[in-house]
């Protein structure tokens, strides 16, 4: 029977995810959340030696900072913005009528000062910049956020709403490249211990439009993004579960993040897709966590 069900249907049948009526938006079961929590703790065990400052974000960020980030230039197709009703009683009645008649009630919604966070590291740069010059040893943050991307799909590894945990390094080019190189190693070791097959590859972000193609080519040529790919839904098209990004001085320039000598700071981040990692574990070790290999259980539940 399982063979004939799609992967999302299997996850639902086993009670790990629950449908909400919208592709890419799911409720999580206690077992699913426990796997995420265990993996979250494992990341901390691998990353806490760097003395990172822990920061946890709500799933929204400032629209002003979002505009400054250039996200709408690169990825307008993925962004989610927050609009609210700000009218009077007359507007309210009109809006309710439109909702009732399945009309276009968006005209009664006005843009607010917040948007949905597209990646967990976005809100940390303005916070870091406000603190003044980056100290000589650089900065290291441990961030996490629910993230939103408008990419509805029946593929459970492509959610609209998912958690991203990241380590973010801010400093000299040498400091941030050293950080990324060490996480390329650590990230693979961590996933190898969890017994999943993997492959590291150069990657690019899905920049929008024709200029986007050039940006993507440039990103690949300069090896700015690597992904750790694990087969989850399809053997022949593995899923990016971790990514390792070097932004050069791009974000430092946007937020005026400066070194003490006035040079623009460089930044890099390693991102863990929490749901994707959990899904990769269910894919390779089965839907029953009690029956997972002893070595994997010992690492996650010790
Ligand atoms: P993909 O190429 O598969 O779209 P991405 O390049 O967009 O991935 P990043 O922007 O690097 O991914 O995001 C960091 C991490 O967040 C990814 O490595 C992945 O694990 C996770 N992630 C990204 N998009 C999604 C999504 N739609 N659903 C669940 N997890 C995601
Ligand atoms: Zn990041
Ligand atoms: Mg993507």
Coordinates of C-alpha atoms and ligand atoms in Angstrom, one line a residue:
X1 CA 0.0 0.0 0.0
X2 CA 2.8 2.4 1.0
X3 CA 4.3 2.3 -2.5
X4 CA 1.2 3.8 -4.0
X5 CA 0.9 6.7 -1.5
X6 CA 2.9 9.9 -2.1
X7 CA 5.4 10.7 0.6
X8 CA 3.2 13.4 2.1
X9 CA 0.3 10.9 2.3
X10 CA 2.5 8.4 4.0
X11 CA 3.6 11.0 6.6
X12 CA 0.0 11.9 7.2
X13 CA -1.1 8.2 7.4
X14 CA 1.6 7.7 10.1
X15 CA 0.3 10.7 12.1
X16 CA 3.6 12.6 11.8
X17 CA 2.1 15.6 9.9
X18 CA -1.5 16.7 9.7
X19 CA -3.0 18.5 6.7
X20 CA -4.4 22.0 7.1
X21 CA -6.0 22.3 3.7
X22 CA -3.1 24.3 2.3
X23 CA -0.1 22.7 0.5
X24 CA 3.1 23.3 2.4
X25 CA 1.4 24.2 5.7
X26 CA 1.2 21.3 8.1
X27 CA 0.6 20.6 11.8
X28 CA 3.3 18.6 13.4
X29 CA 2.8 15.7 15.8
X30 CA 4.6 15.2 19.2
X31 CA 6.9 12.6 17.6
X32 CA 7.8 14.9 14.7
X33 CA 8.5 17.8 17.1
X34 CA 10.6 15.5 19.4
X35 CA 12.9 14.6 16.5
X36 CA 13.3 18.3 15.7
X37 CA 14.0 19.1 19.3
X38 CA 16.6 16.3 19.5
X39 CA 18.3 17.5 16.3
X40 CA 18.2 21.0 17.6
X41 CA 20.1 19.9 20.7
X42 CA 22.6 18.0 18.6
X43 CA 23.3 21.1 16.5
X44 CA 24.0 23.0 19.8
X45 CA 26.4 20.2 20.9
X46 CA 28.3 20.7 17.6
X47 CA 28.3 24.4 17.5
X48 CA 28.4 25.7 21.1
X49 CA 32.2 25.5 21.3
X50 CA 32.4 28.8 19.4
X51 CA 30.6 30.7 22.1
X52 CA 27.8 31.9 19.9
X53 CA 25.2 34.4 21.2
X54 CA 21.8 32.7 21.1
X55 CA 19.0 34.8 19.5
X56 CA 15.5 33.5 18.8
X57 CA 13.1 35.4 16.5
X58 CA 9.4 35.5 16.0
X59 CA 8.3 34.5 12.5
X60 CA 8.0 38.2 11.4
X61 CA 10.5 41.0 10.8
X62 CA 10.6 44.7 10.2
X63 CA 9.4 45.6 6.7
X64 CA 11.9 48.4 6.6
X65 CA 14.8 46.0 7.2
X66 CA 13.3 43.6 4.7
X67 CA 13.2 46.3 2.0
X68 CA 16.8 47.2 2.8
X69 CA 17.8 43.6 2.4
X70 CA 17.0 43.6 -1.3
X71 CA 14.8 40.5 -0.9
X72 CA 12.2 41.9 -3.3
X73 CA 14.9 42.4 -6.0
X74 CA 16.1 38.8 -5.7
X75 CA 13.1 36.7 -4.7
X76 CA 9.7 38.6 -5.1
X77 CA 8.0 35.3 -5.9
X78 CA 8.8 33.9 -2.5
X79 CA 8.0 36.8 -0.2
X80 CA 5.1 37.0 2.2
X81 CA 4.0 40.4 3.5
X82 CA 1.5 41.2 6.3
X83 CA -1.6 43.3 5.6
X84 CA -4.3 44.2 8.1
X85 CA -7.7 45.9 8.2
X86 CA -7.4 49.5 9.2
X87 CA -10.8 50.9 8.0
X88 CA -13.9 52.3 9.6
X89 CA -17.3 50.6 10.2
X90 CA -18.5 51.2 6.7
X91 CA -15.3 49.5 5.3
X92 CA -15.9 46.7 7.8
X93 CA -19.4 46.0 6.4
X94 CA -18.2 46.2 2.9
X95 CA -15.3 43.8 3.6
X96 CA -17.7 41.2 5.3
X97 CA -20.0 41.4 2.3
X98 CA -17.0 40.7 0.0
X99 CA -15.9 37.8 2.2
X100 CA -19.4 36.4 2.1
X101 CA -19.7 36.6 -1.6
X102 CA -16.1 35.3 -2.2
X103 CA -15.2 38.7 -3.6
X104 CA -11.8 40.5 -3.5
X105 CA -11.6 41.8 0.1
X106 CA -7.9 42.5 -0.2
X107 CA -8.7 46.1 -1.0
X108 CA -9.6 46.6 2.6
X109 CA -6.2 45.4 3.7
X110 CA -3.3 47.8 4.2
X111 CA 0.4 46.9 4.3
X112 CA 1.7 46.9 7.8
X113 CA 5.2 47.5 9.2
X114 CA 6.0 43.8 9.2
X115 CA 6.7 40.9 6.8
X116 CA 7.2 37.2 7.2
X117 CA 10.8 36.3 7.8
X118 CA 12.3 34.6 4.7
X119 CA 15.5 33.3 6.3
X120 CA 16.5 33.1 9.9
X121 CA 19.6 35.2 9.6
X122 CA 17.9 38.3 8.0
X123 CA 16.9 40.0 11.3
X124 CA 20.3 39.6 12.9
X125 CA 22.3 42.0 10.7
X126 CA 20.5 45.2 11.7
X127 CA 20.8 44.1 15.4
X128 CA 24.5 43.5 15.0
X129 CA 25.0 46.8 13.1
X130 CA 23.3 48.8 15.8
X131 CA 26.0 47.7 18.3
X132 CA 28.7 49.6 16.4
X133 CA 32.0 48.3 15.0
X134 CA 32.6 44.6 14.8
X135 CA 35.2 43.6 17.5
X136 CA 38.6 42.2 16.2
X137 CA 37.6 38.6 17.1
X138 CA 34.4 39.0 15.0
X139 CA 30.8 38.1 15.9
X140 CA 29.1 34.7 16.1
X141 CA 25.3 34.3 16.4
X142 CA 23.1 31.2 16.9
X143 CA 19.7 32.1 15.4
X144 CA 16.4 30.4 14.7
X145 CA 13.1 31.4 13.2
X146 CA 10.1 30.0 11.5
X147 CA 10.5 31.1 7.9
X148 CA 8.0 31.7 5.1
X149 CA 8.4 31.2 1.4
X150 CA 5.6 31.2 -1.0
X151 CA 6.4 27.9 -2.8
X152 CA 3.3 25.8 -2.3
X153 CA 3.9 22.1 -3.1
X154 CA 2.8 18.6 -2.3
X155 CA 6.4 17.8 -1.8
X156 CA 6.7 17.8 2.1
X157 CA 10.3 18.9 1.9
X158 CA 9.1 22.2 0.2
X159 CA 7.0 23.8 2.9
X160 CA 5.7 27.3 2.9
X161 CA 6.3 27.6 6.7
X162 CA 9.4 25.9 8.2
X163 CA 12.1 26.4 10.8
X164 CA 15.6 27.4 10.0
X165 CA 18.4 27.3 12.6
X166 CA 21.6 29.1 11.6
X167 CA 25.0 30.0 12.8
X168 CA 26.0 33.4 11.5
X169 CA 29.6 34.7 11.4
X170 CA 30.5 38.4 11.0
X171 CA 34.1 39.5 10.6
X172 CA 37.1 39.6 8.3
X173 CA 37.1 37.6 5.0
X174 CA 39.5 35.1 6.7
X175 CA 37.4 34.7 9.8
X176 CA 34.1 34.1 7.9
X177 CA 35.7 31.7 5.3
X178 CA 37.4 29.8 8.1
X179 CA 33.9 29.5 9.8
X180 CA 32.3 28.2 6.6
X181 CA 35.1 25.7 5.9
X182 CA 34.8 24.3 9.5
X183 CA 31.0 24.0 9.2
X184 CA 31.3 22.2 5.8
X185 CA 33.2 19.6 7.7
X186 CA 31.1 19.6 10.9
X187 CA 27.8 19.6 9.0
X188 CA 28.8 16.5 7.0
X189 CA 30.1 14.7 10.2
X190 CA 26.9 15.4 12.0
X191 CA 24.7 14.0 9.2
X192 CA 27.0 11.0 8.6
X193 CA 26.6 10.1 12.3
X194 CA 22.8 10.1 11.8
X195 CA 23.2 7.5 9.1
X196 CA 21.8 9.3 6.1
X197 CA 23.4 9.2 2.6
X198 CA 24.6 12.6 1.4
X199 CA 26.4 14.6 -1.2
X200 CA 27.9 18.1 -1.0
X201 CA 27.4 20.3 -4.1
X202 CA 27.8 23.9 -5.2
X203 CA 24.4 25.7 -5.4
X204 CA 22.7 28.9 -6.3
X205 CA 19.7 30.8 -5.0
X206 CA 16.6 31.0 -7.3
X207 CA 17.1 34.7 -8.2
X208 CA 14.1 36.1 -10.1
X209 CA 14.1 37.0 -13.8
X210 CA 16.8 37.6 -16.4
X211 CA 19.3 39.5 -14.1
X212 CA 18.7 36.7 -11.7
X213 CA 20.3 34.2 -14.1
X214 CA 23.5 36.3 -14.0
X215 CA 23.5 36.5 -10.2
X216 CA 23.0 32.8 -10.0
X217 CA 25.8 32.1 -12.4
X218 CA 28.1 34.4 -10.5
X219 CA 27.2 32.8 -7.2
X220 CA 28.1 29.3 -8.6
X221 CA 31.3 30.6 -10.2
X222 CA 32.5 32.1 -7.0
X223 CA 31.4 29.1 -4.9
X224 CA 29.4 31.3 -2.6
X225 CA 26.8 28.6 -1.7
X226 CA 27.2 24.9 -0.9
X227 CA 24.3 22.6 -0.1
X228 CA 24.3 19.2 1.7
X229 CA 22.0 17.1 -0.4
X230 CA 20.1 14.1 1.1
X231 CA 17.7 12.0 -0.9
X232 CA 14.3 12.3 0.8
X233 CA 11.4 12.2 -1.7
X234 CA 13.3 11.2 -4.8
X235 CA 16.5 9.2 -5.1
X236 CA 17.5 11.1 -8.3
X237 CA 16.8 14.6 -7.0
X238 CA 18.2 14.9 -3.4
X239 CA 17.0 17.7 -1.1
X240 CA 19.1 20.5 0.3
X241 CA 19.0 20.0 4.1
X242 CA 21.9 22.2 5.1
X243 CA 23.3 25.2 3.3
X244 CA 26.6 27.0 3.7
X245 CA 26.7 30.6 2.4
X246 CA 29.4 33.2 2.0
X247 CA 27.9 36.7 1.3
X248 CA 31.3 38.4 0.9
X249 CA 30.7 42.1 2.0
X250 CA 27.2 42.3 0.4
X251 CA 25.2 42.2 3.6
X252 CA 27.9 44.1 5.5
X253 CA 27.5 46.9 2.9
X254 CA 23.7 47.0 3.1
X255 CA 23.7 47.4 6.9
X256 CA 27.0 49.3 7.2
X257 CA 28.5 46.6 9.3
X258 CA 32.1 47.9 9.8
X259 CA 35.3 46.5 11.3
X260 CA 37.1 48.7 13.8
X261 CA 39.5 49.9 10.9
X262 CA 36.4 51.1 8.9
X263 CA 36.5 48.2 6.4
X264 CA 33.1 46.7 5.6
X265 CA 32.6 43.4 7.5
X266 CA 32.1 40.1 5.6
X267 CA 29.4 37.6 6.6
X268 CA 28.7 33.9 6.2
X269 CA 26.0 31.5 7.6
X270 CA 25.3 27.8 7.9
X271 CA 21.6 27.0 7.8
X272 CA 19.8 23.8 8.9
X273 CA 16.4 23.1 7.5
X274 CA 14.9 21.5 10.6
X275 CA 11.8 19.9 9.0
X276 CA 13.9 18.7 6.0
X277 CA 16.4 17.0 8.3
X278 CA 13.6 15.4 10.3
X279 CA 12.0 14.2 7.0
X280 CA 15.4 12.8 5.9
X281 CA 15.6 10.7 9.1
X282 CA 12.1 9.4 8.7
X283 CA 12.8 8.6 5.1
X284 CA 16.0 6.6 5.8
X285 CA 15.2 5.0 9.2
X286 CA 11.4 4.5 8.9
X287 CA 8.3 6.1 10.4
X288 CA 8.6 4.4 13.8
X289 CA 11.3 6.2 15.8
X290 CA 11.5 3.2 18.3
X291 CA 12.8 1.1 15.4
X292 CA 15.5 3.5 14.3
X293 CA 19.1 2.1 14.3
X294 CA 20.6 1.9 17.8
X295 CA 23.5 4.2 16.8
X296 CA 21.1 6.9 15.6
X297 CA 18.9 6.6 18.7
X298 CA 21.9 6.8 21.0
X299 CA 23.0 10.1 19.4
X300 CA 19.6 11.7 19.5
X301 CA 18.1 10.3 22.7
X302 CA 21.2 10.1 24.9
Ligands
LIG1 P1 16.1 24.8 -2.3 O1 17.2 24.9 -3.3 O2 15.7 23.4 -2.0 O3 14.9 25.7 -2.6 P2 17.2 26.8 -0.8 O4 18.4 27.1 -1.5 O5 16.1 27.8 -1.1 O6 16.7 25.3 -0.9 P3 18.2 28.2 1.6 O7 17.7 29.4 1.1 O8 19.7 28.0 1.6 O9 17.6 26.9 0.8 O10 17.6 27.9 3.0 C1 18.3 27.3 4.1 C2 17.8 25.9 4.4 O11 16.4 26.0 4.7 C3 17.9 24.9 3.3 O12 19.1 24.2 3.3 C4 16.7 23.9 3.6 O13 17.2 22.9 4.5 C5 15.7 24.8 4.3 N1 14.6 25.2 3.3 C6 14.6 26.0 2.3 N2 13.5 26.1 1.7 C7 12.6 25.3 2.3 C8 11.3 24.9 2.2 N3 10.5 25.4 1.2 N4 10.8 24.0 3.1 C9 11.5 23.5 4.0 N5 12.8 23.8 4.2 C10 13.4 24.7 3.4
LIG2 ZN1 21.6 32.8 6.5
LIG3 MG1 14.5 27.6 -2.4

